[in-house]
CSV table of N, CA and C in Angstrom, one decimal:
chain,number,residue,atom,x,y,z
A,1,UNK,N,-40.5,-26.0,39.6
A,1,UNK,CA,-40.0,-25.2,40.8
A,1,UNK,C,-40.3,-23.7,40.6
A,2,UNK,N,-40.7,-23.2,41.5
A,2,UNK,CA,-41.4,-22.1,41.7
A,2,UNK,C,-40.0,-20.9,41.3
A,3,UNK,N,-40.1,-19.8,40.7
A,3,UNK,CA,-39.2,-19.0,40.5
A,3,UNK,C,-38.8,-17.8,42.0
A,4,UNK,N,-37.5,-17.6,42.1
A,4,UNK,CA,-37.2,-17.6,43.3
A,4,UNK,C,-37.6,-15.3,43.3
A,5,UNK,N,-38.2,-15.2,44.1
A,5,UNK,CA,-38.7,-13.8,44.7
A,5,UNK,C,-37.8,-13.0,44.5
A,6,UNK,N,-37.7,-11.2,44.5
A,6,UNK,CA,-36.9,-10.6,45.0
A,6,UNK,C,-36.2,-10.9,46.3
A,7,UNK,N,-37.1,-11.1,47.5
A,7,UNK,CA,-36.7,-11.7,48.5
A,7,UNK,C,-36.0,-12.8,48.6
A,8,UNK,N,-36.1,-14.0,48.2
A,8,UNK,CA,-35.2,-15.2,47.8
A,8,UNK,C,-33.8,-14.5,47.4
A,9,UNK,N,-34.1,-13.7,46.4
A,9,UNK,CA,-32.5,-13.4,45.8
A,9,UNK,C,-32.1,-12.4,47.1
A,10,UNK,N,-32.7,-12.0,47.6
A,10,UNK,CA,-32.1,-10.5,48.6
A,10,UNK,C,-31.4,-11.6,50.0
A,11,UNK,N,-32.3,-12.4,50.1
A,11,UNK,CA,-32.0,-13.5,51.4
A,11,UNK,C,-30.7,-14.1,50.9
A,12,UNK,N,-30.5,-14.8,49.7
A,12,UNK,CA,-29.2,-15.7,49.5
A,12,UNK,C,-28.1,-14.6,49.3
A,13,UNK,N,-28.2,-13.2,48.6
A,13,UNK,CA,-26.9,-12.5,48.8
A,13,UNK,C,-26.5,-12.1,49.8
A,14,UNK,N,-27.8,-11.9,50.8
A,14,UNK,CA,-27.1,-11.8,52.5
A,14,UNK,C,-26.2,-13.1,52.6
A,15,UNK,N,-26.8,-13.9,52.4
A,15,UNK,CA,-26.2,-15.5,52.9
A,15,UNK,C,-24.8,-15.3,52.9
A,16,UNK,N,-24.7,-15.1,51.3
A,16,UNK,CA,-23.3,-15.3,51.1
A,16,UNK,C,-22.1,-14.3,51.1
A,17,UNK,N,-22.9,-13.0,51.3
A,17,UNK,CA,-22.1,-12.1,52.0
A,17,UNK,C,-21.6,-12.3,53.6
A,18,UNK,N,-22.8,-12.6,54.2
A,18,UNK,CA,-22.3,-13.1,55.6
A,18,UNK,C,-21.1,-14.2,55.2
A,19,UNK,N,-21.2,-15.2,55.1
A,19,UNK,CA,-20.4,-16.6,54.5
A,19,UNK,C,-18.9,-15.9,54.1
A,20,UNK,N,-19.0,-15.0,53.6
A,20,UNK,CA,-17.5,-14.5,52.9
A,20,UNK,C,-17.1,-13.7,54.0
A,21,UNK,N,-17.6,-13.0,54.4
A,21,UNK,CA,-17.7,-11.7,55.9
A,21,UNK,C,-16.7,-12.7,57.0
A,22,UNK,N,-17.7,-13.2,57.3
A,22,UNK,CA,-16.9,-14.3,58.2
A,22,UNK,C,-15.1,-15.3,58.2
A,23,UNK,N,-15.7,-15.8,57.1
A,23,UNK,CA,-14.2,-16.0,56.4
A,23,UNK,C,-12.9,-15.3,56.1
A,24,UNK,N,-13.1,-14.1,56.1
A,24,UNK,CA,-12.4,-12.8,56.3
A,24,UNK,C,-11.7,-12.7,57.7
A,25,UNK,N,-12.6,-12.5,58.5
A,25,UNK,CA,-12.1,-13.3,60.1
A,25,UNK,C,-11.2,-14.6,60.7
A,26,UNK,N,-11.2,-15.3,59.4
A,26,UNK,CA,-11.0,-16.5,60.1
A,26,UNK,C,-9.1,-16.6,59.8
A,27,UNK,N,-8.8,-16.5,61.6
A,27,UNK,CA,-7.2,-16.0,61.7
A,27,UNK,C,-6.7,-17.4,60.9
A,28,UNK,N,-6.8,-18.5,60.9
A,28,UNK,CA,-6.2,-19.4,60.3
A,28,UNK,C,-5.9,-19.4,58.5
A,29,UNK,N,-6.6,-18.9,58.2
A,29,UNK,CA,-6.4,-18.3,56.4
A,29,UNK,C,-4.6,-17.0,56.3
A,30,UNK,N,-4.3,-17.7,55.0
A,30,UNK,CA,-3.0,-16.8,55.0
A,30,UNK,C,-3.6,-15.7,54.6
A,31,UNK,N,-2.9,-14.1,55.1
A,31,UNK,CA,-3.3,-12.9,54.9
A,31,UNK,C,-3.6,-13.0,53.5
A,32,UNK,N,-3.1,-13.0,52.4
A,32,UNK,CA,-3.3,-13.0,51.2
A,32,UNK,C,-4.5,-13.7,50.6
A,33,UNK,N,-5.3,-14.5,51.5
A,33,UNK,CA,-6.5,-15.4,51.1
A,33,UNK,C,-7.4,-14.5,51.9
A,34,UNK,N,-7.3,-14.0,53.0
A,34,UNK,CA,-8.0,-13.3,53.8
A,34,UNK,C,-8.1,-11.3,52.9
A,35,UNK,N,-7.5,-11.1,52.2
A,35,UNK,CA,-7.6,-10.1,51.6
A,35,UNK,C,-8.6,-10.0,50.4
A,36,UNK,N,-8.2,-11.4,49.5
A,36,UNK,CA,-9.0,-11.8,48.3
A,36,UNK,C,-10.2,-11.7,48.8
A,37,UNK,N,-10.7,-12.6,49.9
A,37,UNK,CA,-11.9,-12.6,50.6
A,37,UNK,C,-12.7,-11.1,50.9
A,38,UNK,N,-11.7,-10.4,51.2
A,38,UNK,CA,-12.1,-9.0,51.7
A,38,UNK,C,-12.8,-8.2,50.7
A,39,UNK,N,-11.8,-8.3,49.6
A,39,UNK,CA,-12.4,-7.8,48.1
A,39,UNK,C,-13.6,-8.4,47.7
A,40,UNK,N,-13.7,-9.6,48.4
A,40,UNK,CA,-14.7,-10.8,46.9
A,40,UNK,C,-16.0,-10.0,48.4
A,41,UNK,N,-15.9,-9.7,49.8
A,41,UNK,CA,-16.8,-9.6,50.5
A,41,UNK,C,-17.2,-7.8,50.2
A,42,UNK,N,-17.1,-6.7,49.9
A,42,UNK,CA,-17.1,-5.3,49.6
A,42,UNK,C,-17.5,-5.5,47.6
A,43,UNK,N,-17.2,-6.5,47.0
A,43,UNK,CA,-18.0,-6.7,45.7
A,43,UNK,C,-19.4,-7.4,46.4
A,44,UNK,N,-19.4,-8.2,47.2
A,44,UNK,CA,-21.0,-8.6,47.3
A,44,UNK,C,-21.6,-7.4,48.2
A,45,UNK,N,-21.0,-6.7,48.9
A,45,UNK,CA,-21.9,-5.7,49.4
A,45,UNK,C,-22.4,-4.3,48.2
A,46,UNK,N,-21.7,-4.2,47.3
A,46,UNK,CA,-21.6,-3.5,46.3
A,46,UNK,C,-22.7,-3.8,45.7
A,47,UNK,N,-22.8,-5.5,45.5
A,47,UNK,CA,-23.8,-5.7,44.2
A,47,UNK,C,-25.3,-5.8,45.4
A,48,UNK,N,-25.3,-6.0,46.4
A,48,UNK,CA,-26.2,-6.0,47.1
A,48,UNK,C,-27.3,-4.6,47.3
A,49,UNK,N,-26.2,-3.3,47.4
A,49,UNK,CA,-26.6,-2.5,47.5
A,49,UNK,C,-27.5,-1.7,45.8
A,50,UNK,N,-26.9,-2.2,45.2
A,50,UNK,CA,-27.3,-1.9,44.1
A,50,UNK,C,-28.4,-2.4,43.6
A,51,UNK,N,-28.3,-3.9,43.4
A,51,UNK,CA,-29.5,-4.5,43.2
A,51,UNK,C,-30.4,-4.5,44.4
A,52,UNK,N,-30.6,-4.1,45.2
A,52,UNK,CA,-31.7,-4.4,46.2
A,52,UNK,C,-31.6,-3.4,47.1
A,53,UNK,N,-31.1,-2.4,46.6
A,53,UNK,CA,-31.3,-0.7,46.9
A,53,UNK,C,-30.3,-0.4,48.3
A,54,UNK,N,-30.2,0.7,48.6
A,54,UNK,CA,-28.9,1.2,49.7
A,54,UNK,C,-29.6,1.8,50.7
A,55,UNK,N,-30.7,1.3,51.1
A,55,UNK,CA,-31.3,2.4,52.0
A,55,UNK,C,-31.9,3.5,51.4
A,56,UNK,N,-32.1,4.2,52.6
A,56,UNK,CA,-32.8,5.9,52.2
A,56,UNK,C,-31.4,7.0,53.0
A,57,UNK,N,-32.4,8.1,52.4
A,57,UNK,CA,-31.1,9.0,53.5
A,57,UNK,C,-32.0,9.8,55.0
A,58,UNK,N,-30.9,8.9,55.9
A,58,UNK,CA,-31.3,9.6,57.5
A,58,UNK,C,-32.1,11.2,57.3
């Protein structure tokens, strides 16, 4: 199996940032599950930006 790209890795932490993002939203979760989520979704944007850079400046 072929070793997975920077891109591979940049595409599946979007995935699952989206995936947690979403979840966050979802009114049926108790606020307290919906918060963890909030945290566990701002740690994948954290690690996202870091490893796979934050942009430039405007």
């Amino acid at each position: 199996m072929p070793q997975p790209t920077p891109d591979d890795e940049f595409f599946s932490a979007i995935s699952a940032f989206g995936a947690t993002a979403n979840a966050v939203r979802d009114e049926g979760l108790p606020p307290a599950v919906r918060e963890v989520l909030g945290d566990l979704a701002a740690e994948q944007a954290a690690d996202i930006s870091r490893n796979h850079g934050g942009g430039g400046n405007a």
